[in-house]
PDB file of C-alpha atoms in Angstrom:
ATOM      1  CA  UNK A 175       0.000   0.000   0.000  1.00 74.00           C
ATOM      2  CA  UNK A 176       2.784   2.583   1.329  1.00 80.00           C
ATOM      3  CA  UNK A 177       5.245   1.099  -1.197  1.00 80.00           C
ATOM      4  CA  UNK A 178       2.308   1.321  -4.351  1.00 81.00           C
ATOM      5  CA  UNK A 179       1.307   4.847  -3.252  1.00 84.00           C
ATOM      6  CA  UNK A 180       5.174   6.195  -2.900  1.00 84.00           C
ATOM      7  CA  UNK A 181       6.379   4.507  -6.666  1.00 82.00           C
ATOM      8  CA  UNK A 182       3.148   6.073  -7.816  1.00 83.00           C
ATOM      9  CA  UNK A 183       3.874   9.509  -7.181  1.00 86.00           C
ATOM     10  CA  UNK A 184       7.254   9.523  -8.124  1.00 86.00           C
ATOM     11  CA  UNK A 185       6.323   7.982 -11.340  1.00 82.00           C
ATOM     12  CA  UNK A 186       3.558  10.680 -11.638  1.00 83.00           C
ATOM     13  CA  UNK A 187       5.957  13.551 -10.724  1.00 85.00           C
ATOM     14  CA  UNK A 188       8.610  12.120 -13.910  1.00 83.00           C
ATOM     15  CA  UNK A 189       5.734  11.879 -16.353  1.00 79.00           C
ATOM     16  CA  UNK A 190       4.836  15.218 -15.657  1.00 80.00           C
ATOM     17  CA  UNK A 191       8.100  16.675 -15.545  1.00 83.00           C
ATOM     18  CA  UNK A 192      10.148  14.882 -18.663  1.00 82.00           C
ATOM     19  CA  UNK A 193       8.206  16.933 -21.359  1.00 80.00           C
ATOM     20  CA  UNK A 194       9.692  20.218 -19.089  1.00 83.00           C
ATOM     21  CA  UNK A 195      13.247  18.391 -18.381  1.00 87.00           C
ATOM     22  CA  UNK A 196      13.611  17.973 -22.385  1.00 84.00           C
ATOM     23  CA  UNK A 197      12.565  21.084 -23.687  1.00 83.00           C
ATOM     24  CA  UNK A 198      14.674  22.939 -21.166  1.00 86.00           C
ATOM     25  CA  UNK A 199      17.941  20.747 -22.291  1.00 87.00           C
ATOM     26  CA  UNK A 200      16.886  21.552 -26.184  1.00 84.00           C
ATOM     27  CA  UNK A 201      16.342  25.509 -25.495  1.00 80.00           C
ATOM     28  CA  UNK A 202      17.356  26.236 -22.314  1.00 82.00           C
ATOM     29  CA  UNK A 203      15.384  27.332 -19.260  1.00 82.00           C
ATOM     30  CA  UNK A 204      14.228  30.833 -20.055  1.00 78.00           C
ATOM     31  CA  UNK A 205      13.224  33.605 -17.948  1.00 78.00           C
ATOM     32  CA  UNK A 206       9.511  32.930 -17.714  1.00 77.00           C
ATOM     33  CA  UNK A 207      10.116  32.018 -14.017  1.00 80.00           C
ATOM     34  CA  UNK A 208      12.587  30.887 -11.850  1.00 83.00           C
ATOM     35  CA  UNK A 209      13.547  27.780 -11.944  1.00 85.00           C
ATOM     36  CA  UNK A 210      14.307  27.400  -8.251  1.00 85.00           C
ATOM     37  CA  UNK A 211      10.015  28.388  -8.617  1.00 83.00           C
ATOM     38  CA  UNK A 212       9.183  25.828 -10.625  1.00 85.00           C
ATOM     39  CA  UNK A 213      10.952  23.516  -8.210  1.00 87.00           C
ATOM     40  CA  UNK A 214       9.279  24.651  -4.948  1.00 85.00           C
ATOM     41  CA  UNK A 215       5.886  24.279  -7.363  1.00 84.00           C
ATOM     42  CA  UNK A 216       6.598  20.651  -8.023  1.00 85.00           C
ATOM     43  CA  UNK A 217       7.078  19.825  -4.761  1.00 86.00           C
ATOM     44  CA  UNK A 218       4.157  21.005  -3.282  1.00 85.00           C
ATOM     45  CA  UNK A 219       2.280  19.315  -5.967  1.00 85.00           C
ATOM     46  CA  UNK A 220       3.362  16.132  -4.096  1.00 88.00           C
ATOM     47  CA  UNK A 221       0.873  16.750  -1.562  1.00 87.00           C
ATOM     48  CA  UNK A 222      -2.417  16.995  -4.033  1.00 86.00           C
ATOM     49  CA  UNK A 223      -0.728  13.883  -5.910  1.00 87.00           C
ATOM     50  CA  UNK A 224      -0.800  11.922  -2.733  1.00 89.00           C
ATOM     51  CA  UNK A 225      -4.359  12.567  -1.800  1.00 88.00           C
ATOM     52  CA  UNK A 226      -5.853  11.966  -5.604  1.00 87.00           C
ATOM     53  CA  UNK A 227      -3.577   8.460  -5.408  1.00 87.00           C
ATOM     54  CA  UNK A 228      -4.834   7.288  -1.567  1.00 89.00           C
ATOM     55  CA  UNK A 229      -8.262   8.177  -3.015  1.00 88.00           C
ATOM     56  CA  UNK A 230      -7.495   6.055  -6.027  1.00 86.00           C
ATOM     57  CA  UNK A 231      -6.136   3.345  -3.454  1.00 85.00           C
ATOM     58  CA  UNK A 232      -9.467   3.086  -1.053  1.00 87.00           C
ATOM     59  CA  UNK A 233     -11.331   3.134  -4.982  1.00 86.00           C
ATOM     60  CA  UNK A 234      -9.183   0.154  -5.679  1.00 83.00           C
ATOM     61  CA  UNK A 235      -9.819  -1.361  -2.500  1.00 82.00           C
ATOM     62  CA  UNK A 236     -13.847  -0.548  -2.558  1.00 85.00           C
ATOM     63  CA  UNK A 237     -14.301  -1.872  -6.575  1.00 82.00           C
ATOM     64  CA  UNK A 238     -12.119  -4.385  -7.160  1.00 78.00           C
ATOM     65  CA  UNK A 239     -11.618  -3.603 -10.219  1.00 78.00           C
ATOM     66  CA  UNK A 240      -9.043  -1.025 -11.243  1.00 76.00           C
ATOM     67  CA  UNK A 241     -10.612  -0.260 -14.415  1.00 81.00           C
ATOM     68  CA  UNK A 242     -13.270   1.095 -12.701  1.00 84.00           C
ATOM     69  CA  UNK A 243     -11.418   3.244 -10.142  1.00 82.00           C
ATOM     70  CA  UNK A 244      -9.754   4.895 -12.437  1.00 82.00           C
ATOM     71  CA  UNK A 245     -13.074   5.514 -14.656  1.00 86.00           C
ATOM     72  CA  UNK A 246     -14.278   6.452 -10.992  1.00 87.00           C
ATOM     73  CA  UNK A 247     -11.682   8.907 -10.138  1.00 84.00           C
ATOM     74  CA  UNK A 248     -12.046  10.574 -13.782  1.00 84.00           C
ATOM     75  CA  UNK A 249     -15.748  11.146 -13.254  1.00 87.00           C
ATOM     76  CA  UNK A 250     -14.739  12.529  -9.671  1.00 85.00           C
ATOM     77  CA  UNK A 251     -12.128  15.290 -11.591  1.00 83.00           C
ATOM     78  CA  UNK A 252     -14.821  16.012 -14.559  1.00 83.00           C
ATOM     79  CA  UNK A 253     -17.117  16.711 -11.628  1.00 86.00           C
ATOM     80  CA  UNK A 254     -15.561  18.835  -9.766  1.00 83.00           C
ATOM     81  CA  UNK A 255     -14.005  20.543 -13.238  1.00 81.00           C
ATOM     82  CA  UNK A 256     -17.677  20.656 -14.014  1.00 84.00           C
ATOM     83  CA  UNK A 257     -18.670  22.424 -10.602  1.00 84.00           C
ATOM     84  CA  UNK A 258     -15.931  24.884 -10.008  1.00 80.00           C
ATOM     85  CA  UNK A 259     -16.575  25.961 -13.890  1.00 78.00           C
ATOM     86  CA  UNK A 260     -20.123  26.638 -13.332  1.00 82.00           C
ATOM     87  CA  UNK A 261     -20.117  27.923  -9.736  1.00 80.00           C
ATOM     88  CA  UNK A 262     -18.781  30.322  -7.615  1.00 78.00           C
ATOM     89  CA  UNK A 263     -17.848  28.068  -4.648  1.00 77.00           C
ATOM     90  CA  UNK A 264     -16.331  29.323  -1.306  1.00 79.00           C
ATOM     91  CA  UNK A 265     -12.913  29.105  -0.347  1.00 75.00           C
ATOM     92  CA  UNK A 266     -13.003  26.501   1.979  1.00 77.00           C
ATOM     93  CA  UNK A 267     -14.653  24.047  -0.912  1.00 79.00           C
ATOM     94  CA  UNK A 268     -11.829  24.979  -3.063  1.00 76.00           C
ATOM     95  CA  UNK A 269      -9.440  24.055  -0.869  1.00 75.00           C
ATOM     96  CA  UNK A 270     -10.627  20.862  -0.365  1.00 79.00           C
ATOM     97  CA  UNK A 271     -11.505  20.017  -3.994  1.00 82.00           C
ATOM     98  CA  UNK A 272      -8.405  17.949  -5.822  1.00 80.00           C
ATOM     99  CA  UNK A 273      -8.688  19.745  -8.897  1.00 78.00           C
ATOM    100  CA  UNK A 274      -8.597  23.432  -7.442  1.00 79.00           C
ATOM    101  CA  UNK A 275      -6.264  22.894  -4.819  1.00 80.00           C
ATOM    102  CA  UNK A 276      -4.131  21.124  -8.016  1.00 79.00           C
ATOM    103  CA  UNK A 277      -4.427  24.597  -9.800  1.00 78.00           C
ATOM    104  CA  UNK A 278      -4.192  26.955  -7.151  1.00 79.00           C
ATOM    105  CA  UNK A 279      -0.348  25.229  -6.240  1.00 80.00           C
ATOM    106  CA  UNK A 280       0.699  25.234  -9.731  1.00 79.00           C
ATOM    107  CA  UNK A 281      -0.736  27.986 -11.145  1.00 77.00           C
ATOM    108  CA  UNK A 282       0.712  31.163 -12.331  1.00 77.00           C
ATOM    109  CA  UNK A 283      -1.241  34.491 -13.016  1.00 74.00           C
ATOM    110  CA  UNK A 284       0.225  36.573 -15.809  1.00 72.00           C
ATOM    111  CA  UNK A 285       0.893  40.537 -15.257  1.00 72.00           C
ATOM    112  CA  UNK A 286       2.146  42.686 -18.283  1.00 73.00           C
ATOM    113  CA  UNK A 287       3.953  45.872 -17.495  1.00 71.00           C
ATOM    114  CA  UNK A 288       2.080  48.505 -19.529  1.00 70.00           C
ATOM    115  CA  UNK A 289       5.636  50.545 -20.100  1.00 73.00           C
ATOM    116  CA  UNK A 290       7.659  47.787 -20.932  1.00 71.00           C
ATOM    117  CA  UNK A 291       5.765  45.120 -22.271  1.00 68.00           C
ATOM    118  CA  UNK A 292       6.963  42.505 -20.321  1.00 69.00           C
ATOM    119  CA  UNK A 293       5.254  39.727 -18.895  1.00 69.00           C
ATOM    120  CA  UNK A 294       5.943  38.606 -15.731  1.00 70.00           C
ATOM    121  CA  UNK A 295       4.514  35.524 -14.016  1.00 72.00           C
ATOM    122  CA  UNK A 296       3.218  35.478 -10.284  1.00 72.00           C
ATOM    123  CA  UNK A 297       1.370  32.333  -8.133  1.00 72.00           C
ATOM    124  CA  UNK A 298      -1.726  31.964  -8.086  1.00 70.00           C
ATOM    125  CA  UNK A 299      -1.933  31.190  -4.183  1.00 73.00           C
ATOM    126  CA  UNK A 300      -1.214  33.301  -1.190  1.00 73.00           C
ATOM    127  CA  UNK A 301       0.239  32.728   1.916  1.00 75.00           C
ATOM    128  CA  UNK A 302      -2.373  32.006   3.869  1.00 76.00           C
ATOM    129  CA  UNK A 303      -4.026  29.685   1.086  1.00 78.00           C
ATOM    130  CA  UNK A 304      -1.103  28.018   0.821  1.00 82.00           C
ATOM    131  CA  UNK A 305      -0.671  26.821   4.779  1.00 84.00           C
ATOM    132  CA  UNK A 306      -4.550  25.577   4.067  1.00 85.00           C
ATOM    133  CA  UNK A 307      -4.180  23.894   1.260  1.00 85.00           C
ATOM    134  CA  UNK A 308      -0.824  21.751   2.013  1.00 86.00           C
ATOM    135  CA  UNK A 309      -2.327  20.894   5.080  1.00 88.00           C
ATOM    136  CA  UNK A 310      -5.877  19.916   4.045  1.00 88.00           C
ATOM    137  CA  UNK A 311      -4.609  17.609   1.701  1.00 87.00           C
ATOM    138  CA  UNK A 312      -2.148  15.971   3.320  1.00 90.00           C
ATOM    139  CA  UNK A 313      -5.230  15.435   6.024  1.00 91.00           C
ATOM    140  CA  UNK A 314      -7.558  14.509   3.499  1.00 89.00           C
ATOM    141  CA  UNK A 315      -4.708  11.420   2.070  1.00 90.00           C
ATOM    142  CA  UNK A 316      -4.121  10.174   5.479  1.00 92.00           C
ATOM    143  CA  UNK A 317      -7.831   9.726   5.966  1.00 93.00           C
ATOM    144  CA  UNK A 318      -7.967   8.172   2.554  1.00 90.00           C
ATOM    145  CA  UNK A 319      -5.123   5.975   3.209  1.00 89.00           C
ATOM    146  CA  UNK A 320      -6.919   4.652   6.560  1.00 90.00           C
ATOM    147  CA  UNK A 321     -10.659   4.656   4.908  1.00 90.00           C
ATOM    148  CA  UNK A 322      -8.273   1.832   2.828  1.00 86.00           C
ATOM    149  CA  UNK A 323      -6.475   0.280   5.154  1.00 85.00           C
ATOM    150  CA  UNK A 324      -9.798  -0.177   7.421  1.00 87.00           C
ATOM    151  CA  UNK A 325     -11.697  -1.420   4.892  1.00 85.00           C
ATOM    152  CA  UNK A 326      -9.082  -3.990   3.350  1.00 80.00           C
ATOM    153  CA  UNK A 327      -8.432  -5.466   6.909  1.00 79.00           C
ATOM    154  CA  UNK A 328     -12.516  -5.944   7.589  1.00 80.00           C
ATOM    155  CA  UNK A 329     -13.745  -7.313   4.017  1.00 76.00           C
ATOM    156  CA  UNK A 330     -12.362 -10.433   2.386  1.00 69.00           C
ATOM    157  CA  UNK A 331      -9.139  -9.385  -0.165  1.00 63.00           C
ATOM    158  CA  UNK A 332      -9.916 -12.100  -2.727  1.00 58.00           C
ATOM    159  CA  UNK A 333     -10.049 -10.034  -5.689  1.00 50.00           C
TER     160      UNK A 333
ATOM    161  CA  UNK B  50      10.808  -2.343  -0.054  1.00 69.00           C
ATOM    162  CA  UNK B  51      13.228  -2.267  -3.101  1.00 71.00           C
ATOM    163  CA  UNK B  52      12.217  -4.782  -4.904  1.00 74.00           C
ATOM    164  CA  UNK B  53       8.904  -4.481  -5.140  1.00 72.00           C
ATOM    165  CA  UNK B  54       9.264  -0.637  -6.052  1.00 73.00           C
ATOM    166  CA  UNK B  55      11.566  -2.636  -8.953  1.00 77.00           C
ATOM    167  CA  UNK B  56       8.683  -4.836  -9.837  1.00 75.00           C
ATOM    168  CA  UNK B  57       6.264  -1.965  -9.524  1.00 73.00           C
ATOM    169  CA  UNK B  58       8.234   0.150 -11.983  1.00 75.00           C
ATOM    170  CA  UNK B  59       8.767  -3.110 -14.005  1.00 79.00           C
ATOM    171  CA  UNK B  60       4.922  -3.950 -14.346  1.00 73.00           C
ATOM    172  CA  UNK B  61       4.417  -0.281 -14.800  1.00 72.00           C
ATOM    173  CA  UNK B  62       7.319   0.021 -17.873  1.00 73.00           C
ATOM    174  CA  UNK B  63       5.480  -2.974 -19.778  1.00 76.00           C
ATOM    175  CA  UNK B  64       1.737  -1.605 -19.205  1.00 74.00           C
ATOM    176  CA  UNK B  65      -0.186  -1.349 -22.624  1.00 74.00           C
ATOM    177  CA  UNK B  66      -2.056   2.036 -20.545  1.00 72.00           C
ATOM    178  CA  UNK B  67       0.845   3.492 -19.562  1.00 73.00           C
ATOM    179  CA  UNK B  68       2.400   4.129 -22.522  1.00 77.00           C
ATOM    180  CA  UNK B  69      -0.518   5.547 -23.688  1.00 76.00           C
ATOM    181  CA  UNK B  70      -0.488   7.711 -21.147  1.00 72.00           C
ATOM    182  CA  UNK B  71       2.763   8.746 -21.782  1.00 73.00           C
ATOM    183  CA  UNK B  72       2.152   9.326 -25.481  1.00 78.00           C
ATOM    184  CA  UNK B  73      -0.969  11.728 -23.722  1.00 75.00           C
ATOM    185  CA  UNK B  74       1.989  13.607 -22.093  1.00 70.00           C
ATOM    186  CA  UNK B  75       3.868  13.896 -25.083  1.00 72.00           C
ATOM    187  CA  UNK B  76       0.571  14.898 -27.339  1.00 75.00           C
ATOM    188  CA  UNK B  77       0.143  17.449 -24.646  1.00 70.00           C
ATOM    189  CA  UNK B  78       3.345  19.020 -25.032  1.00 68.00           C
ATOM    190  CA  UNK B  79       2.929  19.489 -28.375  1.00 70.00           C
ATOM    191  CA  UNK B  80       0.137  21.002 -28.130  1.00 71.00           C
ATOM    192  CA  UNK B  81       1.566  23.405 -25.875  1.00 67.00           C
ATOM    193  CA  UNK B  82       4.050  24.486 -27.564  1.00 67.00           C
ATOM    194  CA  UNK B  83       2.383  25.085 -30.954  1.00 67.00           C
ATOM    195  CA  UNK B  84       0.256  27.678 -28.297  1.00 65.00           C
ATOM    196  CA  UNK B  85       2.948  29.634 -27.290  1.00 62.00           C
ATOM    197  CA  UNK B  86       3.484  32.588 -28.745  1.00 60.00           C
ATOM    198  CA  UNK B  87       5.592  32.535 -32.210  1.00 57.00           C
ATOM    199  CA  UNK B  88       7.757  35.635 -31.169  1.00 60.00           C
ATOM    200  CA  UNK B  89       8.548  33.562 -28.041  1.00 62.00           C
ATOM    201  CA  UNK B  90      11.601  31.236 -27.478  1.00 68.00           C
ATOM    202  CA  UNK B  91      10.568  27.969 -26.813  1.00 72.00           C
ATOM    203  CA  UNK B  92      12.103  27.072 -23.493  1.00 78.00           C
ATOM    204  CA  UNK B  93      11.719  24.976 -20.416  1.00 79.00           C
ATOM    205  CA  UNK B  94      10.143  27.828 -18.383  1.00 79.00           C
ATOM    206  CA  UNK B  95       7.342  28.578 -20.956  1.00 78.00           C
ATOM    207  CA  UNK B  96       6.177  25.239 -21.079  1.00 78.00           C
ATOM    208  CA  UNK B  97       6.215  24.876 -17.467  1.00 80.00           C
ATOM    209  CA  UNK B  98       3.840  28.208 -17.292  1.00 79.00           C
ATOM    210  CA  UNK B  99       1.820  26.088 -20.194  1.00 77.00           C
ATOM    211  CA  UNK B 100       1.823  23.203 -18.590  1.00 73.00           C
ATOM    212  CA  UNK B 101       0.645  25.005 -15.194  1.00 73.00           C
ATOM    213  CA  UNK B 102      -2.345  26.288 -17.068  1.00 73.00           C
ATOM    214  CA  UNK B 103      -3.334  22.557 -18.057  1.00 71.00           C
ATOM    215  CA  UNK B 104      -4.026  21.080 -14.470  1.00 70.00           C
ATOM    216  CA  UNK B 105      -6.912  18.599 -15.880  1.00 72.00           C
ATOM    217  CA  UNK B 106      -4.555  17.184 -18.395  1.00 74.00           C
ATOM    218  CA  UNK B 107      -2.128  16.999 -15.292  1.00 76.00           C
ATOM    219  CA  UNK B 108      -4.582  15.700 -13.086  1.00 78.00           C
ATOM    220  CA  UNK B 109      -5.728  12.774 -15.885  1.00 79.00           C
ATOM    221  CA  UNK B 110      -2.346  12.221 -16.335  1.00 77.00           C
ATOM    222  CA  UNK B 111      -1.770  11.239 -12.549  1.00 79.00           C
ATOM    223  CA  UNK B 112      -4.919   9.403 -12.599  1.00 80.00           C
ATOM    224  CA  UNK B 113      -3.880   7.137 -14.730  1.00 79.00           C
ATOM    225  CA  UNK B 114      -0.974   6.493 -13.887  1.00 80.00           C
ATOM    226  CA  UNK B 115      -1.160   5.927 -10.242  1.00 80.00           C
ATOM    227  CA  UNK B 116      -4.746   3.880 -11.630  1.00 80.00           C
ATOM    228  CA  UNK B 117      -2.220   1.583 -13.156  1.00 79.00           C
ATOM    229  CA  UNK B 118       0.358   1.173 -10.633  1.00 79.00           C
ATOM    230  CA  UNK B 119      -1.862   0.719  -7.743  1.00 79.00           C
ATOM    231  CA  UNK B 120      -4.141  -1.690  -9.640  1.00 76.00           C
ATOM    232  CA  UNK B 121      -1.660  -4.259 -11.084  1.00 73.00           C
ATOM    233  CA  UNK B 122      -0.202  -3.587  -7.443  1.00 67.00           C
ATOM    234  CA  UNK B 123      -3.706  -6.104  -6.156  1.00 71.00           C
ATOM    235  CA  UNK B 124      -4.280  -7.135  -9.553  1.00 71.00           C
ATOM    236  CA  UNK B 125      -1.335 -10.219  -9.090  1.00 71.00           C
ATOM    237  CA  UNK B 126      -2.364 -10.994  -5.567  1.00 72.00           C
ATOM    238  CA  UNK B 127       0.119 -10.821  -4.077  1.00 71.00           C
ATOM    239  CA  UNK B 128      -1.922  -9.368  -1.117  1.00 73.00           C
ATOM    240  CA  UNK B 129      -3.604 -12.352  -1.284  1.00 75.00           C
ATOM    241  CA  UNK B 130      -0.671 -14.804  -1.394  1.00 77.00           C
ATOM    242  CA  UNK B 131       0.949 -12.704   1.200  1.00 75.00           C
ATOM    243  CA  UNK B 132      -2.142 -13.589   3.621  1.00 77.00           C
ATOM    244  CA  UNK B 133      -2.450 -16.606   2.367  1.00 79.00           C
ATOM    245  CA  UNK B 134       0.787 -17.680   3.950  1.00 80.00           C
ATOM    246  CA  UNK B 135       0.411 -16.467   7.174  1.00 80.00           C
ATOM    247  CA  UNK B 136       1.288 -13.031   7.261  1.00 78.00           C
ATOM    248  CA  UNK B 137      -1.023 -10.879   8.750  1.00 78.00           C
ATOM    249  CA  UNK B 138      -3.239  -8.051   6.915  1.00 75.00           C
ATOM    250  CA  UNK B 139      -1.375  -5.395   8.649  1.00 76.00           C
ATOM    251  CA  UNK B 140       1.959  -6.581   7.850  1.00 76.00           C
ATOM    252  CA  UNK B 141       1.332  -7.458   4.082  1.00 75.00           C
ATOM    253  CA  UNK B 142      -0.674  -4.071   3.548  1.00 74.00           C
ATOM    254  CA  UNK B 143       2.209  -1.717   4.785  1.00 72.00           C
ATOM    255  CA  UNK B 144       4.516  -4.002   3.040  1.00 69.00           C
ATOM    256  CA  UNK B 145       2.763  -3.923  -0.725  1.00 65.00           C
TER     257      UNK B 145
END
């Protein structure tokens, strides 16, 4: 379970990141934003990753069937995709939803300078968010990751 | 703990899905950086910015993958053998 969840992320984190990794060796890393940004940005993604995969883990565990948690776990994203597109949703909701919180940590906001034209690049999330956000998720996967664990030990595992 | 991250990855290397998923990836970065700007220079920090902007195709991305990992993860029983044999549910959970 710990061993599943932990290979998952890090293979999550290198599929997201190679596309990055080999543009920046073909042109370089730019000036769009720091790189040392970008870092800090992809590791506090870790934390969203870890709650969407423990939720994907008790799926597994409730379904059996790991075609349908993942068809599960889409329809949960669309959803949410769906509601925070459609409706202006308090704060708290957003920080608790896996596809805003997912956004808000790796977002940037664009900001042109009117004199000289240059585009500059600031997060999306403020301090106060932030402290909110890493820890709600990291909550919300540890209660995912015992929701699991309970239910594996109490129901028959034959699969 | 070693090896089975080595089988994990091993499973996860060979998986039909994954590469698919993968290819997704790839698509996607394509895609992104035919959208950025033509006066631009393509480089790694642009695409991240892109890529920041495209937290569903992130978010599907992760899905699937960690889908596939955890699920031929039970899919091979090994839980089951592990149980099977004596160990108990606790042990062979924390353990997988």
């Amino acid at each position: 379970m710990i061993v599943a969840l932990l290979t998952a992320i890090i293979a999550t984190l290198i599929a997201i990141n190679v596309p990055v990794i080999v543009v920046s060796a073909i042109g370089g890393w730019g000036n769009a934003i720091s790189l040392s940004s970008y870092i800090l940005r992809v590791a506090m993604i870790i934390l969203p990753i870890f709650k969407f995969i423990a939720l994907m883990q008790l799926l597994r565990f409730v379904m059996r069937n790991y075609f349908a948690a993942i068809a599960v776990g889409f329809i949960v994203v669309f959803f949410e995709m769906m509601i925070t597109g459609f409706l202006d949703l308090p704060d708290w909701i957003n920080n608790v939803l896996i596809s805003t919180s997912f956004n808000k940590l790796l977002g940037y906001v664009s900001n042109v300078n009117e004199q000289t034209g240059a585009i500059s690049y600031i997060s999306k999330i403020s301090n106060s968010d932030l402290t909110i956000v890493i820890s709600v998720n990291l909550i919300m996967g540890l209660l995912f990751m015992i929701g699991g664990y309970i239910y594996c030990k109490k129901n028959d595992l034959d699969t | 703990m070693y090896d089975v991250i080595r089988s994990l990855a091993y499973k996860t290397r060979t998986n039909l899905i994954f590469k698919a998923a993968l290819l997704g990836v790839t698509g996607l970065m394509f895609v992104m950086i035919t959208s950025i700007d033509d006066g631009a220079k393509l480089c790694g920090s642009q695409l991240a910015v892109c890529f920041a902007d495209s937290g569903f195709f992130l978010l599907i991305q992760c899905l699937t993958i960690g889908g596939i990992i955890i699920g031929s993860d039970f899919n091979d029983k090994t839980l089951n053998y592990e149980v099977m044999s004596g160990h108990n549910k606790k042990r062979s959970i924390s353990a997988e």
